[in-house]
């Protein structure tokens, strides 16, 4: 082959390579991923799902903490998923509370944390999800369960509701809290109420107290279930007493319960529970 012929052949090869690179479509480029190892190389492979995924805590909580999350919305052929959950700790920092993997079945998988964690709220939590190494869009969803709830008892022709709200801890010690819970209703007329509190719910109580009492009195505490102190919750139910004028509540007359909790000292007055 002459020098001119060789030059023409090389030029043709270069031109062909340029045409191939220029002809790569966006979809084709999206199918390129980096395979690790001592000598990483590009490997072509299709996405197995596009998401979006939804991530939520799952399983039974203990003292407001969970050990697992469930990832759903992964319809496709993926086999292995990974999820990272973090919570914001400042304007530009975050803390990872879970980093785990799981086998995908039915478009979902469950991942387990190394240590129990308190789930961040929907607005504070951040997630990263990947499936078979492909990242997919995902959102974190968690609404903490309320530490208190209320129902209107007896005839309720107006369809009135009642609710419980919590004030701040006014004691501030590491081993003692003092928190007021107020029962309100939408009814202008007095209605009979029943309120339930979970003293293991850390959205309203700073810690799970071993001993809880109530300062105000004039309430009727329902019997505690067997095994109360060994359970993961601390649920108690209150009603007012007719002879104390606390049986009814109205929109103009709310009622306030004044709780005190302690990690170390039994409480003598109006004991809610004692778990030594």
Short mmCIF file of N, CA and C in Angstrom, two decimals, residues 2 9 19 33 40 52 57 96 103 110 115 130 145 150 152 166 182 217 221 231 243 245-246 248 253 262 274:
data_model
loop_
_atom_site.label_atom_id
_atom_site.label_comp_id
_atom_site.label_asym_id
_atom_site.label_seq_id
_atom_site.Cartn_x
_atom_site.Cartn_y
_atom_site.Cartn_z
N UNK A 2 0.59 2.18 -0.85
CA UNK A 2 1.40 3.39 -0.95
C UNK A 2 1.15 4.28 0.24
N UNK A 9 -6.68 5.60 4.23
CA UNK A 9 -7.33 4.57 5.06
C UNK A 9 -7.47 5.02 6.50
N UNK A 19 -18.37 9.53 13.46
CA UNK A 19 -19.79 9.32 13.17
C UNK A 19 -20.46 8.46 14.23
N UNK A 33 -22.81 2.53 32.19
CA UNK A 33 -22.50 2.67 33.60
C UNK A 33 -21.07 2.22 33.83
N UNK A 40 -11.54 -0.20 36.02
CA UNK A 40 -12.93 0.13 35.67
C UNK A 40 -13.09 0.27 34.17
N UNK A 52 -40.79 6.51 40.55
CA UNK A 52 -40.11 6.92 41.78
C UNK A 52 -40.40 5.97 42.93
N UNK A 57 -40.48 4.20 57.42
CA UNK A 57 -40.11 3.25 58.47
C UNK A 57 -41.10 2.09 58.49
N UNK A 96 -26.31 10.28 58.62
CA UNK A 96 -26.89 9.05 58.08
C UNK A 96 -27.38 8.19 59.24
N UNK A 103 -33.22 -7.62 49.14
CA UNK A 103 -33.66 -8.27 47.90
C UNK A 103 -35.03 -7.73 47.51
N UNK A 110 -36.95 -4.38 51.92
CA UNK A 110 -36.79 -3.90 53.29
C UNK A 110 -35.31 -3.88 53.63
N UNK A 115 -28.10 0.15 63.89
CA UNK A 115 -28.57 0.49 65.22
C UNK A 115 -29.95 1.15 65.10
N UNK A 130 -30.91 3.18 45.24
CA UNK A 130 -30.37 2.63 44.00
C UNK A 130 -30.83 1.19 43.87
N UNK A 145 -46.32 9.47 65.06
CA UNK A 145 -47.61 9.23 65.70
C UNK A 145 -47.79 10.19 66.87
N UNK A 150 -57.91 11.87 71.56
CA UNK A 150 -59.12 12.08 72.33
C UNK A 150 -60.34 11.67 71.52
N UNK A 152 -64.85 11.78 71.76
CA UNK A 152 -66.05 12.26 72.45
C UNK A 152 -66.93 11.05 72.73
N UNK A 166 -49.86 19.38 73.55
CA UNK A 166 -48.84 19.29 74.60
C UNK A 166 -48.05 20.59 74.69
N UNK A 182 -53.36 19.42 77.21
CA UNK A 182 -54.66 20.09 77.26
C UNK A 182 -55.65 19.41 76.33
N UNK A 217 -54.87 16.09 89.34
CA UNK A 217 -55.86 15.19 89.91
C UNK A 217 -57.24 15.38 89.30
N UNK A 221 -58.26 7.33 85.99
CA UNK A 221 -57.31 6.58 85.18
C UNK A 221 -57.83 5.16 84.98
N UNK A 231 -43.80 -3.66 77.90
CA UNK A 231 -44.16 -3.38 76.53
C UNK A 231 -43.35 -2.26 75.92
N UNK A 243 -68.18 13.77 89.83
CA UNK A 243 -68.21 14.44 91.13
C UNK A 243 -67.09 15.47 91.31
N UNK A 245 -66.40 17.58 88.57
CA UNK A 245 -66.65 18.59 87.55
C UNK A 245 -65.73 18.52 86.36
N UNK A 246 -65.12 17.34 86.12
CA UNK A 246 -64.17 17.20 85.02
C UNK A 246 -64.65 16.22 83.95
N UNK A 248 -66.86 16.65 81.62
CA UNK A 248 -67.18 17.27 80.34
C UNK A 248 -66.17 18.35 79.98
N UNK A 253 -64.22 25.76 77.64
CA UNK A 253 -63.70 25.24 78.90
C UNK A 253 -62.82 24.02 78.66
N UNK A 262 -40.23 10.75 85.85
CA UNK A 262 -38.92 10.64 86.47
C UNK A 262 -38.26 9.32 86.07
N UNK A 274 -45.89 3.07 87.66
CA UNK A 274 -44.59 2.93 88.30
C UNK A 274 -43.94 1.67 87.76
#
